[in-house]
Short mmCIF file of C-alpha atoms in Angstrom, two decimals:
data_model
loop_
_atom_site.label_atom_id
_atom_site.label_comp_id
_atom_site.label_asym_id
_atom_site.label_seq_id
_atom_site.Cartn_x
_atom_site.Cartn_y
_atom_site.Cartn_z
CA UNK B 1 -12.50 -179.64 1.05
CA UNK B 2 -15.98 -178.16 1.24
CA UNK B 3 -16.84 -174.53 -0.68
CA UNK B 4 -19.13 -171.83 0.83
CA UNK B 5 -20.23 -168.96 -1.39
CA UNK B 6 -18.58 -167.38 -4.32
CA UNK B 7 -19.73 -164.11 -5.57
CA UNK B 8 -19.62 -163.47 -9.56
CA UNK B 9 -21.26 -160.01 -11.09
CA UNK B 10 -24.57 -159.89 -8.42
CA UNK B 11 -24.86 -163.82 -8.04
CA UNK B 12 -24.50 -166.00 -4.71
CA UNK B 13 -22.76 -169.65 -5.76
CA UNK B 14 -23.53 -172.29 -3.33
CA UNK B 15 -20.34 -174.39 -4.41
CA UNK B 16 -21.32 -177.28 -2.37
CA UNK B 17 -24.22 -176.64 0.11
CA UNK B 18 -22.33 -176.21 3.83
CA UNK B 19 -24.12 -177.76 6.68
CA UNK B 20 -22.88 -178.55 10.03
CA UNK B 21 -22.78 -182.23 10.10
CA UNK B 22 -24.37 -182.55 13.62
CA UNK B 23 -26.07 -179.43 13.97
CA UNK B 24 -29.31 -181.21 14.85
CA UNK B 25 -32.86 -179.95 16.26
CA UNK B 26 -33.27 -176.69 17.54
CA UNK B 27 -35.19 -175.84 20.66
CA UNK B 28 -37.37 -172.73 20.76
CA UNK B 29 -34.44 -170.47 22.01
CA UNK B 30 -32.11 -171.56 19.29
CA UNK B 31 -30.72 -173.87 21.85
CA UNK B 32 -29.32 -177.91 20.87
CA UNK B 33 -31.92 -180.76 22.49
CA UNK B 34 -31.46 -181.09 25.68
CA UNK B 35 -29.42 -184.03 25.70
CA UNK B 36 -26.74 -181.70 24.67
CA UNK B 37 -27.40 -179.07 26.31
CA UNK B 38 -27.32 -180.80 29.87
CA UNK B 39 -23.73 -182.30 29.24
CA UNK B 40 -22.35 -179.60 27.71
CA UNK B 41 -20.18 -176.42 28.78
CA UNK B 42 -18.76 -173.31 26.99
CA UNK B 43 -14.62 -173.96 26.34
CA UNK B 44 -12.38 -170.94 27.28
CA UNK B 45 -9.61 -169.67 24.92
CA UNK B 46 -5.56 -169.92 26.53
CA UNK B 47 -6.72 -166.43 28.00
CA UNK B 48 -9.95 -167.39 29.31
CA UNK B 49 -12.60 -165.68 26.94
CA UNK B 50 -15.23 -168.18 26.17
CA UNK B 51 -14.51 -169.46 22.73
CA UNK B 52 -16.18 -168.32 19.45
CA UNK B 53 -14.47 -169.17 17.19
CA UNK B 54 -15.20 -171.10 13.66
CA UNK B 55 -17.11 -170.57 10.91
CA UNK B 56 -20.64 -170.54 11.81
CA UNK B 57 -23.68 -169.97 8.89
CA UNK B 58 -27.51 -168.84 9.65
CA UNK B 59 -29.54 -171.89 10.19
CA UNK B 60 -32.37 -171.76 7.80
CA UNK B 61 -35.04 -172.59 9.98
CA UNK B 62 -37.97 -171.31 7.70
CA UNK B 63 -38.96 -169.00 9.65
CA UNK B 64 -40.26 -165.62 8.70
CA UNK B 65 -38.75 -162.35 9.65
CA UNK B 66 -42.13 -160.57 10.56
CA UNK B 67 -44.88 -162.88 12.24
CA UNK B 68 -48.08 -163.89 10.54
CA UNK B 69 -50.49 -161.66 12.00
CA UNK B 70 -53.10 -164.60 12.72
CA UNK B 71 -50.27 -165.66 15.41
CA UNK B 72 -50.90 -162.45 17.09
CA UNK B 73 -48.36 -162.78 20.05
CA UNK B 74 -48.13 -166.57 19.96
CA UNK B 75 -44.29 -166.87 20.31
CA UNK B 76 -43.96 -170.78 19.27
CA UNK B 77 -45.95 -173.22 17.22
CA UNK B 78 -47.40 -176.64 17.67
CA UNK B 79 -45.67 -179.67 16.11
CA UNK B 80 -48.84 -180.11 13.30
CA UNK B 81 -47.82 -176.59 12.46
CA UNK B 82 -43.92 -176.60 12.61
CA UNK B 83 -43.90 -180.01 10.16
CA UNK B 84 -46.12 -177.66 7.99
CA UNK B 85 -43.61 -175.35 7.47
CA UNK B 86 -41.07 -177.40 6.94
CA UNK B 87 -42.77 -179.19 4.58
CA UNK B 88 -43.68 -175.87 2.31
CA UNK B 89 -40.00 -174.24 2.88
CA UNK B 90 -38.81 -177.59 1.19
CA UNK B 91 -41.20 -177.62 -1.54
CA UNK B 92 -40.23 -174.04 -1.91
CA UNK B 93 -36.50 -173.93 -1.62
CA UNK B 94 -35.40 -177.47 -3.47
CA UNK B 95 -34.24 -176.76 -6.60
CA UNK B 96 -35.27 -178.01 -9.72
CA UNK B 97 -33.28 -178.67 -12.87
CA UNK B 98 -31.75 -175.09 -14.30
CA UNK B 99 -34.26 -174.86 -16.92
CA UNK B 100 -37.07 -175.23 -14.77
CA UNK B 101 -35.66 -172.75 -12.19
CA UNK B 102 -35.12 -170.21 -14.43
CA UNK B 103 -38.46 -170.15 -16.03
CA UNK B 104 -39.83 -170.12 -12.89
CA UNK B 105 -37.74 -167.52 -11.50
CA UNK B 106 -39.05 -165.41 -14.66
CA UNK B 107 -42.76 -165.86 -14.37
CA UNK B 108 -42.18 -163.85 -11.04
CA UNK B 109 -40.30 -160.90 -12.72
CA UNK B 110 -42.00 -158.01 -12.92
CA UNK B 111 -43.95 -157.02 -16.60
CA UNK B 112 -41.23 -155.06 -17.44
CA UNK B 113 -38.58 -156.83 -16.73
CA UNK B 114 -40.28 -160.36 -18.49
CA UNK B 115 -37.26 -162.19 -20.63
CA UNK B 116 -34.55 -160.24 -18.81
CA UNK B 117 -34.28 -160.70 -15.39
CA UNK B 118 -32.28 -163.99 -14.08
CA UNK B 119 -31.21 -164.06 -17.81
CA UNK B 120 -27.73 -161.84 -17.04
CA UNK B 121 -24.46 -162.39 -18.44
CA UNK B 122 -23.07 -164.27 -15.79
CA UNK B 123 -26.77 -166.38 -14.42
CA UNK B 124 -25.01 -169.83 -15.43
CA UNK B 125 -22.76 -169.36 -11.46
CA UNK B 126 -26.01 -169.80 -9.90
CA UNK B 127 -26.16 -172.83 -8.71
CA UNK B 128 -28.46 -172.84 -5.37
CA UNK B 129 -27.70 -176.57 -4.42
CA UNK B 130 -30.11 -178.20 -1.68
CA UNK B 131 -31.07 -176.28 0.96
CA UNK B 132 -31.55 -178.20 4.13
CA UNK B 133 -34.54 -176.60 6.71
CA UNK B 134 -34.05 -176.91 10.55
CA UNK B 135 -36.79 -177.28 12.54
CA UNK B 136 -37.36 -174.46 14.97
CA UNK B 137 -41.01 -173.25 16.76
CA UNK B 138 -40.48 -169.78 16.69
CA UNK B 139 -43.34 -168.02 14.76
CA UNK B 140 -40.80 -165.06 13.37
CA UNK B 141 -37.20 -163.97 13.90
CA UNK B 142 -38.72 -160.94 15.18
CA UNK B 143 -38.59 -161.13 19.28
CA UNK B 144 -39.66 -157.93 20.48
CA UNK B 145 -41.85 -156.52 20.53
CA UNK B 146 -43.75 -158.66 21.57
CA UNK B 147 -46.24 -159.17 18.37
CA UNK B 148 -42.88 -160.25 16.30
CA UNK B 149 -43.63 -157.46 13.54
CA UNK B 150 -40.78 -154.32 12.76
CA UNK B 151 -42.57 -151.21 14.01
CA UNK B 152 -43.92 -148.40 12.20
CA UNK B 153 -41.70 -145.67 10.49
CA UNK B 154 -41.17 -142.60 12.20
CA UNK B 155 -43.13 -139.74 10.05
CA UNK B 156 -39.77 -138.30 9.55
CA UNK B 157 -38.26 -140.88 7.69
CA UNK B 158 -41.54 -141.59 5.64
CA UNK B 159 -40.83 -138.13 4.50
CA UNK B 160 -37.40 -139.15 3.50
CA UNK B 161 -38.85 -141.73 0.95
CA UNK B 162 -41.25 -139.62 0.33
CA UNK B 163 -38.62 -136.85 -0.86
CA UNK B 164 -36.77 -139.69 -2.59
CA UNK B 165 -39.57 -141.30 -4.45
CA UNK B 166 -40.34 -137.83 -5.83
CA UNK B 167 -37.05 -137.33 -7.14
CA UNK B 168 -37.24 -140.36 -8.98
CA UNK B 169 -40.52 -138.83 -11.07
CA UNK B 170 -38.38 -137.25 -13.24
CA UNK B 171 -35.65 -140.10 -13.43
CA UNK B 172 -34.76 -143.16 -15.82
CA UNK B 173 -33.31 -146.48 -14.42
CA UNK B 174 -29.91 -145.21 -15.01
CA UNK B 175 -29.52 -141.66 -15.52
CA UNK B 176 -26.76 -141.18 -13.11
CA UNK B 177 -24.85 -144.17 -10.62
CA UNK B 178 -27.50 -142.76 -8.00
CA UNK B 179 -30.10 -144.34 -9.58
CA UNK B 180 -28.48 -147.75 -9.09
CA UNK B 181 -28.58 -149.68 -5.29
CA UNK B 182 -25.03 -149.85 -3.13
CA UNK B 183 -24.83 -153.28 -3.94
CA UNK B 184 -24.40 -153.02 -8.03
CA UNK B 185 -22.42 -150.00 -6.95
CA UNK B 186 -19.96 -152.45 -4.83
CA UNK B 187 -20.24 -150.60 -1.58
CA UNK B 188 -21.30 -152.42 1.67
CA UNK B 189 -23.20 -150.62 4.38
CA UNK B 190 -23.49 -151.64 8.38
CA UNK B 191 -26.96 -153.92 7.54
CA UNK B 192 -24.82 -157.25 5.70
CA UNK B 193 -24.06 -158.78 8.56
CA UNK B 194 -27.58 -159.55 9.15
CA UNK B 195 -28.49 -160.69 5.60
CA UNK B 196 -29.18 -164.13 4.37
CA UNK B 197 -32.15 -166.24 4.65
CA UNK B 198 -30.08 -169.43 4.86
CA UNK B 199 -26.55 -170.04 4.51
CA UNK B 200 -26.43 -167.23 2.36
CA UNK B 201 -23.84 -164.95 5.38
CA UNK B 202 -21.66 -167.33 7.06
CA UNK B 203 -19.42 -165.43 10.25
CA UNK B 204 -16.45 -166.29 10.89
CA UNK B 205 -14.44 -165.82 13.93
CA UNK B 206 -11.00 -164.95 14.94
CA UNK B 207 -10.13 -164.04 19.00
CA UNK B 208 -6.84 -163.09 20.02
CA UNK B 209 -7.19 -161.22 23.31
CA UNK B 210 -8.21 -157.67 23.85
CA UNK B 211 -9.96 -158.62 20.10
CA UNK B 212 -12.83 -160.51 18.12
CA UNK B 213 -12.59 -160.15 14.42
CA UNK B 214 -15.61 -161.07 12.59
CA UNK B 215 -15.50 -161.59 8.93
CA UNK B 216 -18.94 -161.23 7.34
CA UNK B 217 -18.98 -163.94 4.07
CA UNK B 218 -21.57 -162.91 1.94
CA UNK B 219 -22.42 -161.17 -1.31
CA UNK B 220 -20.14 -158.62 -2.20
CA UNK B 221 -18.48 -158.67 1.45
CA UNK B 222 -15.85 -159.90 3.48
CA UNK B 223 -14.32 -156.94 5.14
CA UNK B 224 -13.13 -158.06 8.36
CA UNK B 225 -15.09 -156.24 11.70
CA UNK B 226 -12.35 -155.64 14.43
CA UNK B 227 -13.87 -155.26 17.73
CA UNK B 228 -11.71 -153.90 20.39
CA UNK B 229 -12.24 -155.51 24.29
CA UNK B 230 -10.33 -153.03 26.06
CA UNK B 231 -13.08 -150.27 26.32
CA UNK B 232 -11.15 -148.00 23.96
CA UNK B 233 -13.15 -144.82 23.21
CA UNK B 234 -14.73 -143.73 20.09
CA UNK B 235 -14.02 -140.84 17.92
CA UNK B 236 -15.58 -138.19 17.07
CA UNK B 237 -19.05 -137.57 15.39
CA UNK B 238 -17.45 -136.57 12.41
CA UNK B 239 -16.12 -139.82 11.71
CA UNK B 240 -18.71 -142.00 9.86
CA UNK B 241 -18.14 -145.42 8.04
CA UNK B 242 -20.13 -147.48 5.88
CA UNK B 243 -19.60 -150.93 8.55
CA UNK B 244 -19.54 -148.40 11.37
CA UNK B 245 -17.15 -147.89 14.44
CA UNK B 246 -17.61 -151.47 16.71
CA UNK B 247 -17.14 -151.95 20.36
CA UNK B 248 -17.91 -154.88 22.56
CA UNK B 249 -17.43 -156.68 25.81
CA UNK B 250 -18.11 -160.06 27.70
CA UNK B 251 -21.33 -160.17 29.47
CA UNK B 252 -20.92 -163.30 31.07
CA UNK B 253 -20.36 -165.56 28.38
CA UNK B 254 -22.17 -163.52 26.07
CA UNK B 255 -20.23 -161.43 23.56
CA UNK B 256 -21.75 -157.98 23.08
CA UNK B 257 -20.52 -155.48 20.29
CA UNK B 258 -22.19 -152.21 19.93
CA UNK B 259 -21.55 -150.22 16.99
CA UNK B 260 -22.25 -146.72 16.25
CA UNK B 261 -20.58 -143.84 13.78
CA UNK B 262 -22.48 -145.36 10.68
CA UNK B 263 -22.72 -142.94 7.32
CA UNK B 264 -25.76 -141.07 6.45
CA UNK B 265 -26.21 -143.09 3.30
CA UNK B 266 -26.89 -147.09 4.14
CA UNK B 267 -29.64 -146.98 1.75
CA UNK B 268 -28.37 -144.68 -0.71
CA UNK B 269 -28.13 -141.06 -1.79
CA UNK B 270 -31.11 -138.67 -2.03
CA UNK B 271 -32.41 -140.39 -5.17
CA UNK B 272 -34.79 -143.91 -4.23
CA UNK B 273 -32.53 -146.31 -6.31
CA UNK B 274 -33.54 -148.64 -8.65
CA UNK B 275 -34.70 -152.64 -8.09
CA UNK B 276 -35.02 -151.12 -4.30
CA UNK B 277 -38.33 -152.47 -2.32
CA UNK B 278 -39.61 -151.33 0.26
CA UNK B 279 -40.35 -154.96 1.47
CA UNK B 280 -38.36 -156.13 4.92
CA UNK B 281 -36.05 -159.10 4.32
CA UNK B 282 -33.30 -160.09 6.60
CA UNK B 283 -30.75 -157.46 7.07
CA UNK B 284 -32.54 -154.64 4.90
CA UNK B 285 -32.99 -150.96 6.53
CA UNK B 286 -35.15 -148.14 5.47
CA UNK B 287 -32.65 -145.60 7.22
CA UNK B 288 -30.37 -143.06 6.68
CA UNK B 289 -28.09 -144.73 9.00
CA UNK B 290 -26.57 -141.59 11.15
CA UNK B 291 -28.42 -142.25 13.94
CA UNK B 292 -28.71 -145.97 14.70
CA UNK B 293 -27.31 -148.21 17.24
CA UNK B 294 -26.50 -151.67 16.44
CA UNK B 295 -25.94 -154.34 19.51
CA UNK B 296 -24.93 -157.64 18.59
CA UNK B 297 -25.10 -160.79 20.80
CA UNK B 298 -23.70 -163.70 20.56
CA UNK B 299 -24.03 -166.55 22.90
CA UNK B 300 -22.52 -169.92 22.44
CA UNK B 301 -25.50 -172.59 23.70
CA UNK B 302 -24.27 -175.65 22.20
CA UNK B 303 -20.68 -177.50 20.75
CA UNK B 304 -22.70 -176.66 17.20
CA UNK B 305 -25.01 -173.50 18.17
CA UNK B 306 -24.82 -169.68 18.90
CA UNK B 307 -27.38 -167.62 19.64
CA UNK B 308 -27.43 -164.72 17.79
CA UNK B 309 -29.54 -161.86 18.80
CA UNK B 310 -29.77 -158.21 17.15
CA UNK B 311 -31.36 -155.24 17.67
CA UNK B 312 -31.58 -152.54 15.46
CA UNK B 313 -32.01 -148.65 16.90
CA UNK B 314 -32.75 -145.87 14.92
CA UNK B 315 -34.79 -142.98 16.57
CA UNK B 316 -35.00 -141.14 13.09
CA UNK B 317 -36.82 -144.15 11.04
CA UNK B 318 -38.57 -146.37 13.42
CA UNK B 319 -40.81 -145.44 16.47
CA UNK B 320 -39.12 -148.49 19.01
CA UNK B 321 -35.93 -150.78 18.41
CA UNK B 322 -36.51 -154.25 17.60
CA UNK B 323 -34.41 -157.38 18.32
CA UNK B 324 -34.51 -160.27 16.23
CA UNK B 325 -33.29 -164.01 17.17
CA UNK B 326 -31.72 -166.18 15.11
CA UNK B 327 -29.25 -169.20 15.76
CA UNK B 328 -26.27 -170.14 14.19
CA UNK B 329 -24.67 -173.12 12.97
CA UNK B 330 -20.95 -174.65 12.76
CA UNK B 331 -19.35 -175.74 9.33
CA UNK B 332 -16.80 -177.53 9.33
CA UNK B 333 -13.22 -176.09 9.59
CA UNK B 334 -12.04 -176.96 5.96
CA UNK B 335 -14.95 -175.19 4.86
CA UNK B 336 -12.93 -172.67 1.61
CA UNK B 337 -14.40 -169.39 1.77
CA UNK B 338 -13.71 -167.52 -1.57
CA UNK B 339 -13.27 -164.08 -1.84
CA UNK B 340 -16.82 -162.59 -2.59
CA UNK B 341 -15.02 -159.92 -5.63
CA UNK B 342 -17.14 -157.44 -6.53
CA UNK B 343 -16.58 -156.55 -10.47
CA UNK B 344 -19.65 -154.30 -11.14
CA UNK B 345 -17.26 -151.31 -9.71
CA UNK B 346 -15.27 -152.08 -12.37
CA UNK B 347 -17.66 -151.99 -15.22
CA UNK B 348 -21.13 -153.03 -14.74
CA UNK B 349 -22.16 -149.48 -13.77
CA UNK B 350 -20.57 -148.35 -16.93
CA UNK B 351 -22.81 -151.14 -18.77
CA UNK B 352 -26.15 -150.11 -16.90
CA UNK B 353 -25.47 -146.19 -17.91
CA UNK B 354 -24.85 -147.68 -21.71
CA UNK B 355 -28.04 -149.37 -21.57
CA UNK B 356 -29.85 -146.46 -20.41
CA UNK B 357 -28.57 -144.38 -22.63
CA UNK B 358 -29.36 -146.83 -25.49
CA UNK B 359 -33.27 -146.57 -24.66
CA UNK B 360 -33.98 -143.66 -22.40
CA UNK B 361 -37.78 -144.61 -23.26
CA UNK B 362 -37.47 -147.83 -21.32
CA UNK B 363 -35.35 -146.90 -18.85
CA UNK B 364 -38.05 -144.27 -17.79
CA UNK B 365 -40.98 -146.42 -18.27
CA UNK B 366 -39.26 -149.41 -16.05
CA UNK B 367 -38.11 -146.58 -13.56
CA UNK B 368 -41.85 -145.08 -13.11
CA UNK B 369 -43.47 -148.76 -12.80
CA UNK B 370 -41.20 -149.51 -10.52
CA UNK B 371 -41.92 -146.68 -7.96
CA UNK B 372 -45.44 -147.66 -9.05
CA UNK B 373 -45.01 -150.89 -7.80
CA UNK B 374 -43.66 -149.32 -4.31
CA UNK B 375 -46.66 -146.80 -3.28
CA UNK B 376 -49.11 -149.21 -1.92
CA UNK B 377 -46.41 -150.40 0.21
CA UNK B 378 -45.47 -146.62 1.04
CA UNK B 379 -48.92 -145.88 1.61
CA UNK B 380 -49.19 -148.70 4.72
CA UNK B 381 -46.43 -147.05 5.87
CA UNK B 382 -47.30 -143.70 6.24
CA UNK B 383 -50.54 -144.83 7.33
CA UNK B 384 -49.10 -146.90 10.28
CA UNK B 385 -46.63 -143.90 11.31
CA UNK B 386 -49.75 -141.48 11.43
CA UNK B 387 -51.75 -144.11 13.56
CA UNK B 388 -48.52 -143.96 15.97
CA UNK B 389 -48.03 -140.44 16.04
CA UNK B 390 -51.26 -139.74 16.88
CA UNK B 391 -51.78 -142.89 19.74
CA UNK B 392 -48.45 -142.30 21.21
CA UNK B 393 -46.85 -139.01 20.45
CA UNK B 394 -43.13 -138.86 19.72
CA UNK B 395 -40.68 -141.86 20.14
#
């Protein structure tokens, strides 16, 4: 039997790495070489819905969310500069023996946090394992628009963090459980089905027809997503969830599931949270979350690939959608998928509000460097909204 992830406290456990045995090269699309492509054709379920399902992970293709902006709109790179990149992600992501990992994982720490980050209770389940790189041309994950970068903020949601950051002045690390992010508070929101830089989410699916379920494996979550087929409505406005209300169809043989009805709080209350930056990884969203639209795609182009495209739409917090591309790759069927528990609920907030409470003076230093740390990062923001707003007006 092979092991996926296992979730202790706030740490990821690759058990045993899980890599689809014959996954092989990836064209620029996402799509298998054409030598499997050409022979290849999508099965059909007993009811005649092309077939999904499996356990499928994020390739880890290397490949940056935002593009390098000396790529400019150069989709695709050459081979000199694809065996580059692999090269670096491998120096970058093969791990080294614990002690070396961990003192290098606390040279990056922040000042404040030197000698006590990555040195947690519970920092001997991280084991990272290999990490194996696929080779793919595309310049970001980013596919629209067209220069591969997330677009600005609207000036209405930098005003949110604005309004946030400032009522974090006046705040420790851990006054209250608002001042600590969703994820040490054990709630999910609609954005973890796009996390993970490598195998870190793994989707599985389940079809039965009129249904897809999709069970998101990663950290902190497995709640199964049940998307209904049948064009059932929605409900009202008034109901709001933290995954959000899903509904999909076939296009072709292209599964689409839109999802709307998402709570007002995907990145947390009215207080900017602590250990929360402002930097873009995989999955992350500077929103409220009341107003966006997610659409899914997933197209099977390959006996070992899906295409997975996203796109994220949110008229209050960013001036355009944007879609991002990435593929996805089979494990194998035995692959064990732990639960992913989430304990914190239980009592780590009631340790971080201890701690707080045991040196207020820290807790209020670490909070203000912190949001410290953020501004310059706010700053481009607000100066790329402004820039928008006054080129192009309203979304």
């Amino acid at each position: 039997m092979k092991y996926g992830l296992l979730a202790s406290g706030a740490v990821v456990v690759g058990l045993l790495q899980a890599t689809s045995p014959s996954q092989g090269a990836l064209s620029a699309q996402g799509c298998p070489s054409a030598g499997t492509a050409t022979t290849w054709r999508v099965a059909k379920t007993a009811w005649g819905d092309p077939d999904l399902q499996g356990k499928w992970a994020m390739a880890d293709t290397g490949t940056p969310m935002e593009r390098p902006t000396e790529f400019g709109n150069r989709e695709l790179l050459t081979d000199q500069e694809l065996a580059a990149r692999i090269a670096a992600a491998q120096r970058n992501l093969d791990p080294q023996d614990d002690e070396e990992r961990q003192a290098s994982a606390q040279q990056r720490a922040p000042e404040h946090e030197k000698g006590i980050r990555y040195q947690e209770y519970n920092a001997f389940w991280n084991d990272a394992g290999k990490r194996q790189v696929t080779p793919w041309k595309r310049t970001s994950l980013i596919v629209d628009p067209p220069d591969g970068r997330i677009p600005p903020l609207t000036l209405e949601a930098v005003q949110r963090l604005e309004t946030r950051e400032a009522a974090r002045r006046s705040r420790g690390e851990a006054d209250g459980w608002e001042d600590r992010n969703l994820s040490e508070r054990c709630l999910l929101n609609a954005f973890v089905r796009f996390s993970g830089t490598g195998t870190g989410t793994i989707k599985q699916f389940i079809q039965t027809p009129g249904y897809v379920a999709v069970i998101v494996y990663a950290l902190n979550a497995n709640d199964p997503i049940v998307v209904p087929l049948n064009g059932s409505s929605r409900p009202g406005e008034n109901v709001r969830t933290w995954l959000g209300i899903p509904r999909g169809r076939w296009e072709g043989t292209t599964l689409v599931v839109e999802t709307t009805h998402i709570n007002s709080q995907q990145d947390g209350g009215p207080v900017m949270p602590s250990r929360t930056p402002y930097a873009m990884p995989s999955g992350s969203h500077l929103g409220s979350g009341d107003t966006v639209r997610l659409t899914e795609r997933f197209t099977r182009v390959g006996p070992d690939t899906i295409e997975f495209r996203y796109t994220i739409d949110d008229p209050k917090t960013y001036v355009r959608p944007y879609t991002v591309l990435r593929p996805l790759t089979r494990q194998p069927d035995d692959l064990l998928m732990p639960e992913n528990g989430c304990h914190e609920g239980n009592y780590g907030i009631v340790g971080q509000l201890s701690a707080g409470r045991a040196d207020e003076s820290y807790a209020s230093k670490a909070a203000q460097l912190e949001a410290s740390e953020r501004q310059p990062q706010l700053q481009e923001m607000k100066r790329r909204a402004e820039a928008w707003a006054k080129s192009q007006g309203k979304r």
